[in-house]
XYZ file of C-alpha atoms in Angstrom:
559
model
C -14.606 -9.326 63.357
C -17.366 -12.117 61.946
C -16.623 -10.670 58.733
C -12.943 -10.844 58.561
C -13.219 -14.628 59.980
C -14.952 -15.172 56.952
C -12.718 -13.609 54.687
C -10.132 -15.938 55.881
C -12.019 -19.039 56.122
C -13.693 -18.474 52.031
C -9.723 -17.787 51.188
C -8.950 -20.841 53.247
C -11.026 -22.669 51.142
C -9.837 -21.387 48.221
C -6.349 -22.674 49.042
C -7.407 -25.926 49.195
C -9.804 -26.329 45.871
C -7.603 -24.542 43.421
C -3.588 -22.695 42.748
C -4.258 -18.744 42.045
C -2.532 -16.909 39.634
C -2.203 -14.308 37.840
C -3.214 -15.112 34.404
C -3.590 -18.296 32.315
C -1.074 -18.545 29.316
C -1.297 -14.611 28.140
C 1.109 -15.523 25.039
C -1.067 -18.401 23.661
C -3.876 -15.833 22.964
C -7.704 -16.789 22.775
C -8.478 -20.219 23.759
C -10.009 -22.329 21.024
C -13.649 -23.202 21.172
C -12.864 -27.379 21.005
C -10.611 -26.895 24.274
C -12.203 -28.534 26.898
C -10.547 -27.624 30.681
C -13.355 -27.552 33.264
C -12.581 -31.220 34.955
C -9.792 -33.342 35.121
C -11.125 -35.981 32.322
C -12.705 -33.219 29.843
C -9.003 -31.890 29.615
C -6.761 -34.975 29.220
C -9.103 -36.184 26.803
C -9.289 -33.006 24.911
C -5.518 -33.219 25.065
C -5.797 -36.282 23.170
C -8.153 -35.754 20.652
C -6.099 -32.805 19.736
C -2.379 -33.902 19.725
C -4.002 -37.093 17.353
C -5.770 -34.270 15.127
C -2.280 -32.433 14.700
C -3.339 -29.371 16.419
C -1.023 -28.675 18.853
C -1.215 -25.264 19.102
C -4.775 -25.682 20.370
C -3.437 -28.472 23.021
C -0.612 -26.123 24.306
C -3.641 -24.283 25.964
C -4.008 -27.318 28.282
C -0.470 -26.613 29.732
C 0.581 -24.288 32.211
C 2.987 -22.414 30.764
C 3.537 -19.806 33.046
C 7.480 -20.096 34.082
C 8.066 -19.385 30.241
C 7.814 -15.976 28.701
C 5.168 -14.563 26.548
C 6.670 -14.617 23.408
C 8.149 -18.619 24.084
C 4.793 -19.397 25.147
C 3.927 -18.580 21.713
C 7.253 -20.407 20.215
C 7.426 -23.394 22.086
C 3.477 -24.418 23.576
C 3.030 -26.353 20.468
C 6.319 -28.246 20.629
C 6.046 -29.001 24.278
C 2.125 -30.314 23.439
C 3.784 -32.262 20.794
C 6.510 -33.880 22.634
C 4.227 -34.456 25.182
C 1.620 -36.394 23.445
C 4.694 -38.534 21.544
C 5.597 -39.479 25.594
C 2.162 -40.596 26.827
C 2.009 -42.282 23.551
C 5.425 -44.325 23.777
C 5.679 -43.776 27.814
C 2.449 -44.309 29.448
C -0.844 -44.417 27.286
C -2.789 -42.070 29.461
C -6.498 -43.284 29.456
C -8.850 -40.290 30.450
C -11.892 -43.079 32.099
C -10.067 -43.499 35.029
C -9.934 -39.516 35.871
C -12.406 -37.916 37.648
C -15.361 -36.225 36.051
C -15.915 -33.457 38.812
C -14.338 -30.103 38.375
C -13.346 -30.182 42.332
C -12.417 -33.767 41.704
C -13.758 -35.339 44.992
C -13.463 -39.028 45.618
C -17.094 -40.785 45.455
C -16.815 -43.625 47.695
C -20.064 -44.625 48.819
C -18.668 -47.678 50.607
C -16.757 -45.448 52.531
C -13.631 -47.805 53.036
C -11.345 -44.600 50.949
C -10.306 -42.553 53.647
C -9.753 -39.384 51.172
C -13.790 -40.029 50.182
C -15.342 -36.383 49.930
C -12.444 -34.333 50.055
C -11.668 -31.777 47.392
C -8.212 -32.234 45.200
C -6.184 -29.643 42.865
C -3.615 -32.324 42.010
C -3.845 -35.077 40.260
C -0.999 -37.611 38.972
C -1.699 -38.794 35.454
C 1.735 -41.127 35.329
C 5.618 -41.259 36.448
C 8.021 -42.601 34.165
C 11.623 -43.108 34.883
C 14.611 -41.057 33.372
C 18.414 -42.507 34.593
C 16.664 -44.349 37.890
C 14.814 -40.655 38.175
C 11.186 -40.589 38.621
C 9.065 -37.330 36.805
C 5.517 -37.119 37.570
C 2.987 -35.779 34.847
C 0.744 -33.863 36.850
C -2.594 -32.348 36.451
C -3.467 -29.291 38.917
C -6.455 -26.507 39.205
C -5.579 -23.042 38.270
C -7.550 -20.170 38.512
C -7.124 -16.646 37.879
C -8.787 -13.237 38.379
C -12.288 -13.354 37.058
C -12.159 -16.521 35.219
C -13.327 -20.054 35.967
C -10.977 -22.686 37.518
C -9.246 -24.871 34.933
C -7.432 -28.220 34.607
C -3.647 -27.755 33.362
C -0.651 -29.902 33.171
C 1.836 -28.133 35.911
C 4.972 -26.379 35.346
C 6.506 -28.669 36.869
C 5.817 -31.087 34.406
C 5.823 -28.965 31.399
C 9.929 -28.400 32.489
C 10.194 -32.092 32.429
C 8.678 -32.544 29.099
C 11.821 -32.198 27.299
C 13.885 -34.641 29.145
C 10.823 -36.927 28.996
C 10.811 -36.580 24.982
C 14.383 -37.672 24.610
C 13.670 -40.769 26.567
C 11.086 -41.786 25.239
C 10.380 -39.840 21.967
C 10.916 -41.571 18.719
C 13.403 -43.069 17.834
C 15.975 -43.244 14.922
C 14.419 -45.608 12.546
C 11.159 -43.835 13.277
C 12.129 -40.488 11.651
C 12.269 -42.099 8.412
C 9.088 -43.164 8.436
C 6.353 -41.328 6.350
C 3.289 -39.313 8.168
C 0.829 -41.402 6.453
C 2.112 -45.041 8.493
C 2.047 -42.939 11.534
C -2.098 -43.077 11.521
C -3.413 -45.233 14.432
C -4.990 -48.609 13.210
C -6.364 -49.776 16.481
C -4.127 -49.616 19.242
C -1.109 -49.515 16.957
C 0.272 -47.566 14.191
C 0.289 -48.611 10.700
C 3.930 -48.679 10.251
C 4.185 -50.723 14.108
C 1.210 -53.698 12.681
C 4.818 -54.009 9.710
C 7.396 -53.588 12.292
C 6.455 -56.060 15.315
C 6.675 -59.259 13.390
C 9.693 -58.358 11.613
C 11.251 -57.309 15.071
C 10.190 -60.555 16.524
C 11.569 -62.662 13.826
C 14.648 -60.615 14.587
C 15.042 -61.304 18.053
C 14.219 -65.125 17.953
C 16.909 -65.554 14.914
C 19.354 -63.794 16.952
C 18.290 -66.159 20.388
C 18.802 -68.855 17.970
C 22.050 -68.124 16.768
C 23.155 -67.988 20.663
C 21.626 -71.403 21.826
C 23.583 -72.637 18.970
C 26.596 -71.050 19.994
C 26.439 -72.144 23.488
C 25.676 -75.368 22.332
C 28.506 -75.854 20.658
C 30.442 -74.454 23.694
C 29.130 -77.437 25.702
C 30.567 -79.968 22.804
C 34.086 -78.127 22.801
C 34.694 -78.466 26.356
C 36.235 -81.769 28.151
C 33.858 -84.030 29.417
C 32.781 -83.178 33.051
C 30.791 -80.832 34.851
C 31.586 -77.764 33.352
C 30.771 -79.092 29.811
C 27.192 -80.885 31.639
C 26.348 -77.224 33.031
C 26.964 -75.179 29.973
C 24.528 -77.700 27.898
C 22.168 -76.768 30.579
C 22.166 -73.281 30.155
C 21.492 -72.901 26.769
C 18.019 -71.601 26.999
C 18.189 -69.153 29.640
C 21.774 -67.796 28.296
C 19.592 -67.453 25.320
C 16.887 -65.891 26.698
C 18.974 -63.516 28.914
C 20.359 -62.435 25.939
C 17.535 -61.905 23.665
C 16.111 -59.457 26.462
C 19.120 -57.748 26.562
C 19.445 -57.220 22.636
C 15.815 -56.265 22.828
C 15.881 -53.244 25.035
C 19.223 -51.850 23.567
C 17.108 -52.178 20.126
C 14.208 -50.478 21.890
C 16.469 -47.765 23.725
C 18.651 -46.444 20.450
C 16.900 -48.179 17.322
C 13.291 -48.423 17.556
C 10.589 -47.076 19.883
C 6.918 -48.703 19.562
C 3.376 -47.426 21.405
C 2.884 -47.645 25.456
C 0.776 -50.966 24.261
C 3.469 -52.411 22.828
C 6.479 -50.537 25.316
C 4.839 -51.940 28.497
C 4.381 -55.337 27.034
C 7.563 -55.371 26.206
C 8.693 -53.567 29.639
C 7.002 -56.494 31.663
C 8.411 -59.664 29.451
C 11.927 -58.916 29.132
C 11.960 -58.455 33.085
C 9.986 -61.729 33.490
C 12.239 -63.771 31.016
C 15.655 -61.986 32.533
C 14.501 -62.601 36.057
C 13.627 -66.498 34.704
C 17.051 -66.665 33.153
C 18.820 -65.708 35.788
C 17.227 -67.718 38.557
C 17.257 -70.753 36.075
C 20.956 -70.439 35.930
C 21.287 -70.424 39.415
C 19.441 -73.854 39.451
C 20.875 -75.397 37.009
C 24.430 -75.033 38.796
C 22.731 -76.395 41.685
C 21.069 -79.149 39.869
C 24.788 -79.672 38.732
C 26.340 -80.019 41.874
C 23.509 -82.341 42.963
C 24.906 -84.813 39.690
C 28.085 -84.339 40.878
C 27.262 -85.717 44.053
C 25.609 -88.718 43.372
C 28.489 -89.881 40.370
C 30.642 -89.360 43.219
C 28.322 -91.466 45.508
C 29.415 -94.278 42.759
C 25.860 -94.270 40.750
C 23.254 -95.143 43.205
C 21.861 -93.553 46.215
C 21.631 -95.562 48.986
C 21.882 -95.587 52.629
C 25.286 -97.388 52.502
C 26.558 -94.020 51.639
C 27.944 -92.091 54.517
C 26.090 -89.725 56.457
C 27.144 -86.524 55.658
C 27.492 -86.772 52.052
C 23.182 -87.892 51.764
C 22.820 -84.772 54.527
C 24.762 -82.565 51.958
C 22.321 -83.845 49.315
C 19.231 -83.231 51.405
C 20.629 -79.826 51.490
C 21.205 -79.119 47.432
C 17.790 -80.721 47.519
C 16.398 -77.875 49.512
C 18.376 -75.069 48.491
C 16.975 -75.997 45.095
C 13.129 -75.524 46.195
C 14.619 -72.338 47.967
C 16.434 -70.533 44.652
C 12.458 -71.289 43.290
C 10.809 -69.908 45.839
C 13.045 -66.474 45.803
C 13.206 -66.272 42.172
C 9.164 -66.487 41.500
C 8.723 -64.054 44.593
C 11.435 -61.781 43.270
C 10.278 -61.700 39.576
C 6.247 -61.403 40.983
C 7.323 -58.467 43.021
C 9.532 -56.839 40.935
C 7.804 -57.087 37.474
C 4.227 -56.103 40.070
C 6.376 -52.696 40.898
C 7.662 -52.066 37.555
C 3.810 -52.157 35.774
C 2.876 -50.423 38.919
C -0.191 -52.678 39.027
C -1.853 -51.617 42.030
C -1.483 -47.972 40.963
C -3.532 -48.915 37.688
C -6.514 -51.011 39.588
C -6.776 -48.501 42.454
C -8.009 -48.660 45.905
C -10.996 -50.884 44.006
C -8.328 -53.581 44.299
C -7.813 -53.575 48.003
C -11.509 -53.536 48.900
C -11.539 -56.850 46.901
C -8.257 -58.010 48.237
C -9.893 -60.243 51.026
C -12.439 -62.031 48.707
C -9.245 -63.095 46.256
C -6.902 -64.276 49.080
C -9.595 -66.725 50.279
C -10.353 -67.851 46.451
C -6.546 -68.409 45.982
C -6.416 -70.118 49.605
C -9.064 -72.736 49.052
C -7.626 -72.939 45.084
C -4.048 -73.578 45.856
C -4.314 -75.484 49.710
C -3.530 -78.610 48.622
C -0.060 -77.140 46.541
C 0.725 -74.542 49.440
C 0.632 -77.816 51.946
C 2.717 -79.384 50.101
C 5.012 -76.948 49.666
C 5.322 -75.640 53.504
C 5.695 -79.570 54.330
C 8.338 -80.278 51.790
C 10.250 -76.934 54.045
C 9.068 -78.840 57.217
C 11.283 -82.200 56.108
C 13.797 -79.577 54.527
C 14.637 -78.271 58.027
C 13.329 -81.432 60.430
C 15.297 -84.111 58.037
C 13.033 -87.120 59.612
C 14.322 -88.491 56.105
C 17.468 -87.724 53.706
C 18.335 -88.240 50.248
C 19.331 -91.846 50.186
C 17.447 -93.092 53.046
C 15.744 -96.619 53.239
C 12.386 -96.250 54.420
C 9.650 -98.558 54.707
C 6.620 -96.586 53.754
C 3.116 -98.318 53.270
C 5.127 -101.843 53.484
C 7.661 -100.988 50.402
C 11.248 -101.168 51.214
C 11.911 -97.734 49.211
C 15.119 -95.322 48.750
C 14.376 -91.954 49.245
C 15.811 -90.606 45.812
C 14.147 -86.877 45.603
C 12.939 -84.265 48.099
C 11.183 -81.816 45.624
C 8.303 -78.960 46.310
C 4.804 -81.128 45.890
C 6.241 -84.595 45.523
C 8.665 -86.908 47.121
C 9.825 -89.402 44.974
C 10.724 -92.960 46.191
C 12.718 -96.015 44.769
C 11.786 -99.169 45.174
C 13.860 -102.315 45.593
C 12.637 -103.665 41.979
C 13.893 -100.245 40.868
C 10.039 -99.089 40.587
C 9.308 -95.322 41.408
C 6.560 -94.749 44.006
C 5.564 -90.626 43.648
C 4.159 -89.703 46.910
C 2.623 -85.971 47.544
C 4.353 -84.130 50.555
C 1.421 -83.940 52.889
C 0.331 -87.498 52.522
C 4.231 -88.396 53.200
C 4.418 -87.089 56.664
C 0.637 -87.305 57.338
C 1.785 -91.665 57.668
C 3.947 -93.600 60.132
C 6.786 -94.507 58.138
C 9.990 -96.629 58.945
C 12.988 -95.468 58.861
C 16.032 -97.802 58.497
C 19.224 -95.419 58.012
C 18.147 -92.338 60.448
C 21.159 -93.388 63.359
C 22.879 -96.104 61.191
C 22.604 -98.590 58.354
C 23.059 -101.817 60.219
C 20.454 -104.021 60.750
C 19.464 -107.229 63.161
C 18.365 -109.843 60.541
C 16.758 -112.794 61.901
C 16.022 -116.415 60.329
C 13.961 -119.235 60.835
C 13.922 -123.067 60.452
C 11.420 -125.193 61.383
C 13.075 -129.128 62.038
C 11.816 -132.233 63.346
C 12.367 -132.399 67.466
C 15.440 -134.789 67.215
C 17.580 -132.073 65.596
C 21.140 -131.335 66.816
C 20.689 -127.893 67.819
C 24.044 -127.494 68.991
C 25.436 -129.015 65.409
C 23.230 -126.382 64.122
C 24.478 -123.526 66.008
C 27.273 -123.834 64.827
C 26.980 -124.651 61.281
C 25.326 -121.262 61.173
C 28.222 -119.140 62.922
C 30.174 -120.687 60.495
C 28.144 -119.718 57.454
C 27.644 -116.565 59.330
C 31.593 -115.581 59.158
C 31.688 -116.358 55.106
C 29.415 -113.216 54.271
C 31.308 -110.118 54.203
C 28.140 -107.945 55.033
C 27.562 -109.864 58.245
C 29.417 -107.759 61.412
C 29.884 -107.380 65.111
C 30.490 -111.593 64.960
C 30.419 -111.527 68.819
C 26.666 -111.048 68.487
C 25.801 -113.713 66.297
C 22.745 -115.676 68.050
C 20.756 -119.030 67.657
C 18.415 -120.622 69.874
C 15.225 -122.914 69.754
C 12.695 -119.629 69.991
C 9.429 -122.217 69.519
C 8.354 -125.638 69.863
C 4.890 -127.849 68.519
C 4.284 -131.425 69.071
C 5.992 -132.493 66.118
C 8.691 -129.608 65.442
C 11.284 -127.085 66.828
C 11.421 -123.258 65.572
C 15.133 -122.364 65.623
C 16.093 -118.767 65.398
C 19.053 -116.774 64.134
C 20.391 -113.171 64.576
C 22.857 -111.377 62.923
C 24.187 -108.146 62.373
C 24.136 -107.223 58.668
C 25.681 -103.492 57.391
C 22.863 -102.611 55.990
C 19.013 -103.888 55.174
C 19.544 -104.928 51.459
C 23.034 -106.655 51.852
C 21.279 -108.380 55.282
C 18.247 -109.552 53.119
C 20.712 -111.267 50.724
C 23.082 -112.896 53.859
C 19.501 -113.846 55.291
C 18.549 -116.046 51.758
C 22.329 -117.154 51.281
C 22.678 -118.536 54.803
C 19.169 -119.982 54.867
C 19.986 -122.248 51.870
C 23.341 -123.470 52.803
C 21.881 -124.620 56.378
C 18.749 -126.162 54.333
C 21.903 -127.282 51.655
C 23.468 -129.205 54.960
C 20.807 -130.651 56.615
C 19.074 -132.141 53.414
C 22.601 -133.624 52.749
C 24.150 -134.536 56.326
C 21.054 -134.905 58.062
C 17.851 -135.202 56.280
C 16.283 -136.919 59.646
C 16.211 -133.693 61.112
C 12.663 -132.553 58.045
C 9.494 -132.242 60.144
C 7.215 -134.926 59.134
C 3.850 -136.696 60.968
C 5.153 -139.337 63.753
C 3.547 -142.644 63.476
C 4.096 -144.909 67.050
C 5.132 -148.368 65.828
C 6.924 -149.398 69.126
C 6.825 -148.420 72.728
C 10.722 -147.145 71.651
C 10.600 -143.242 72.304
C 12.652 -141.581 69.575
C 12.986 -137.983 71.624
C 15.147 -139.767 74.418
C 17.363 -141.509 71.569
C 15.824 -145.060 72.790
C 16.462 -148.102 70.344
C 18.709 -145.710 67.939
C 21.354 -148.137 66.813
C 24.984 -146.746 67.073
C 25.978 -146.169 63.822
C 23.187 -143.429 63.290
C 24.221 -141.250 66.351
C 25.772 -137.539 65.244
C 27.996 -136.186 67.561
C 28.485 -132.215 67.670
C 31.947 -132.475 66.826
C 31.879 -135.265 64.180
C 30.857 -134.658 60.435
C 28.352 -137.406 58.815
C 29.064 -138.812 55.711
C 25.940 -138.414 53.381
C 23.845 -141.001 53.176
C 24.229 -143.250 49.949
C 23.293 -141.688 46.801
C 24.138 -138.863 48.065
């Protein structure tokens, strides 16, 4: 009974380090001397070195062939070794370093953060490449048969994909032409491909050209407006978008380069359509945001009503948005498509830790600014168009943008503030419930002044300026008083802080206009006592220089 339990558990294990079959390739014959098959790098490298030598008969040993017959074994091993290598070479370059060097291929992890450290493998995935949306998997498994060693093969499952594989990503047209000798590596390139590149470069670009002219004149052709502003916008991406287009058809049914080239190529055209596409989408947004403010008549201010500056916040903020997706999208996507991660290994996540605090203390400061520029985004403490007075500058809020916020002064000078320092500082702000502001004014006269002459001189001046409302709440009263002098006061409504700045100057020179004209008496200036006669209670004034609040003086003479 012990020894049947160990029968099973020595076949157990058998299961688990290798496939068994019944023999290895019979139609190939004798395997050559220079075929190496013991571990999984010996064999993809020996697959290498032979497919570059030209001996592919000798390389068809390093596929499992077995759902073929005998005699196409024989026929077709050296075609399927030669398609194969003309895949990894245009596909995937395989690179036989990062394959294991045991023949049971166990995972050495002395750290011990791999949770598959120490346990045996018979499959191993060299690459997948995509056929139609399809993924294939080149695989590398342990075979063994009776009473030979256990060897490293590419699977049949594999070897039936070959084919389809080859007409994906075999040569191509143009390449057929092309004589053996320019087909010699030089470096990580062909001969023929160091000719080829520039050429198909110089291609591309002259064909981008042609369409950034076209579009260009596109933009000119159209009426003036927003549809001719917009398609001058989108010259470059348009452009771009369609270079990357021409350049994969080129690369699918014209011309096929190495996996050097192919994946650099692969990785670019998805970054630049990705760009394109998302820089479209922002230049129609950064449209509609200059089609707002001309229709704001010029200038963004808070006269402006409410929901139109709101609306602008908003473009504002969908703009950072329709950044934010596209870079995530395109970083995500064009991460998948190079299959990054799969090409670092689990290395990468043991370091992962270390390089999200580097990039956290690195980029702080920018992500700050960024997650406060969402905070006023969705708060809206300010708007496009709002007056603010930040740091004691009257400013206009005339951008909202990812780091920066960008403010206009009265004197039409631009104050660039970061995000973070914005909302780390009170700030004022005059247009958050409405635009109207209490304006107040003061004049400092002698202590014999008419205040009730005065009062109404400046209700009257008051009622000339159109941006003075809500009349009923005009207000002037003596708010101080020195020896020598009265403070008088004034309030007023204006409908809005710049246009009650200006009332504020006009009105205070037309009362300063009257008094030096009608009453001039009324100046502060040092009292001298010359007589027991006291001037505050009117004593010893002689009639004729009495003002009444109902009669108006004539000027003095040479007036």
């Amino acid at each position: 009974m012990l020894a049947g339990f160990s029968m099973a558990l020595a076949q157990e294990e058998e299961t688990t380090q290798w496939f068994k079959i019944d023999a290895l390739n019979p139609g190939l014959g004798e395997v050559p001397d220079e075929v190496s098959r013991a571990t999984p790098r010996e064999a993809a490298r020996s697959f290498l070195d032979l497919t570059e030598e030209g001996d592919y008969a000798a390389a068809a040993h390093l596929l499992n062939l077995s759902e073929l017959s005998e005699a196409e074994q024989q026929e077709k091993g050296g075609t399927l070794a030669q398609q194969l290598a003309e895949v990894f070479q245009r596909g995937d370059q395989l690179n036989p370093s990062n394959l294991p060097s045991r023949q049971d291929a166990i995972i050495v992890d002395s750290s011990g953060e791999n949770p598959m450290a120490g346990m045996t493998r018979r499959d191993i995935e060299l690459t997948s490449l995509r056929v139609d949306g399809q993924a294939y998997d080149i695989r590398l498994g342990r075979y063994k048969a009776e009473n030979e060693d256990p060897v490293w093969l590419i699977t049949p499952e594999s070897v039936s994909a070959i084919p389809l594989l080859f007409e994906e990503y075999g040569p191509s047209m143009l390449e057929e032409h092309i004589p053996e000798r320019y087909k010699q590596m030089l470096g990580a390139l062909m001969i023929w491909e160091w000719v080829a590149l520039p050429l198909f470069l110089l291609l591309i670009a002259g064909f981008g050209w042609g369409v950034y002219a076209l579009v260009g004149l596109l933009a000119k052709w159209l009426p003036p407006g927003m549809r001719s502003i917009f398609t001058g916008r989108i010259k470059i991406p348009v452009s771009l978008i369609v270079m990357s287009l021409v350049t994969q058809t080129l690369l699918d049914y014209v011309v096929s380069f190495s996996a050097v080239a192919t994946t650099t190529f692969r990785v670019l055209l998805i970054a630049v359509a990705a760009w394109g596409v998302g820089t479209i989408a922002l230049r129609l947004v950064d449209t509609l945001m200059l089609n707002m403010a001309r229709r704001l008549a010029g200038e963004i201010d808070d006269t402006k009503p409410k929901d139109e500056r709101r609306f602008l916040t908003t473009l504002y903020a969908t703009r950072r948005a329709i950044i934010l997706v596209m870079v995530s999208a395109v970083s995500i996507y064009v991460l998948s498509q190079i299959q990054l991660f799969e090409t670092l290994g689990l290395s990468l996540l043991a370091s992962a830790s270390v390089l999200a605090v580097l990039v956290g203390i690195a980029g702080q400061a920018v992500l700050g600014n960024i997650l406060s520029s969402f905070q006023l985004s969705l708060a809206k403490p300010i708007r496009i168009g709002d007056l603010v007075i930040f740091e004691g500058e009257w400013c206009y809020v005339e951008g909202i943008f990812y780091t920066f916020i960008r403010l206009r002064v009265w004197d039409e000078r631009r104050i660039v503030v970061p995000v973070t320092y914005f909302v780390s500082k009170p700030f004022q702000n005059l247009s958050v419930k409405s635009a109207k502001m209490y304006r107040q004014m003061e004049v400092i006269l002698h202590l014999s002044a008419d205040i009730a002459l005065l009062r109404k001189k400046f209700m009257e001046y008051a009622k000339e300026e159109e941006c003075v409302v809500e009349h009923h709440k005009l207000l002037c009263y003596v708010t101080g008083q020195t020896a020598t002098t009265l403070v008088v006061t004034a309030y007023f409504m204006a409908s809005d802080p710049i246009s009650g700045w200006t009332a504020e100057m006009q009105i205070r020179e037309k009362l300063l206009t009257y008094i030096r004209r009608y009453h001039p008496d009324w100046w502060p200036r040092e009292v001298m006592v010359l007589s027991h006669e006291d001037v505050a209670r009117a004593e010893g004034i002689k009639p004729h220089h009495s003002v009444t609040a109902t009669s108006e003086p004539k000027p003095p003479s040479g007036e």
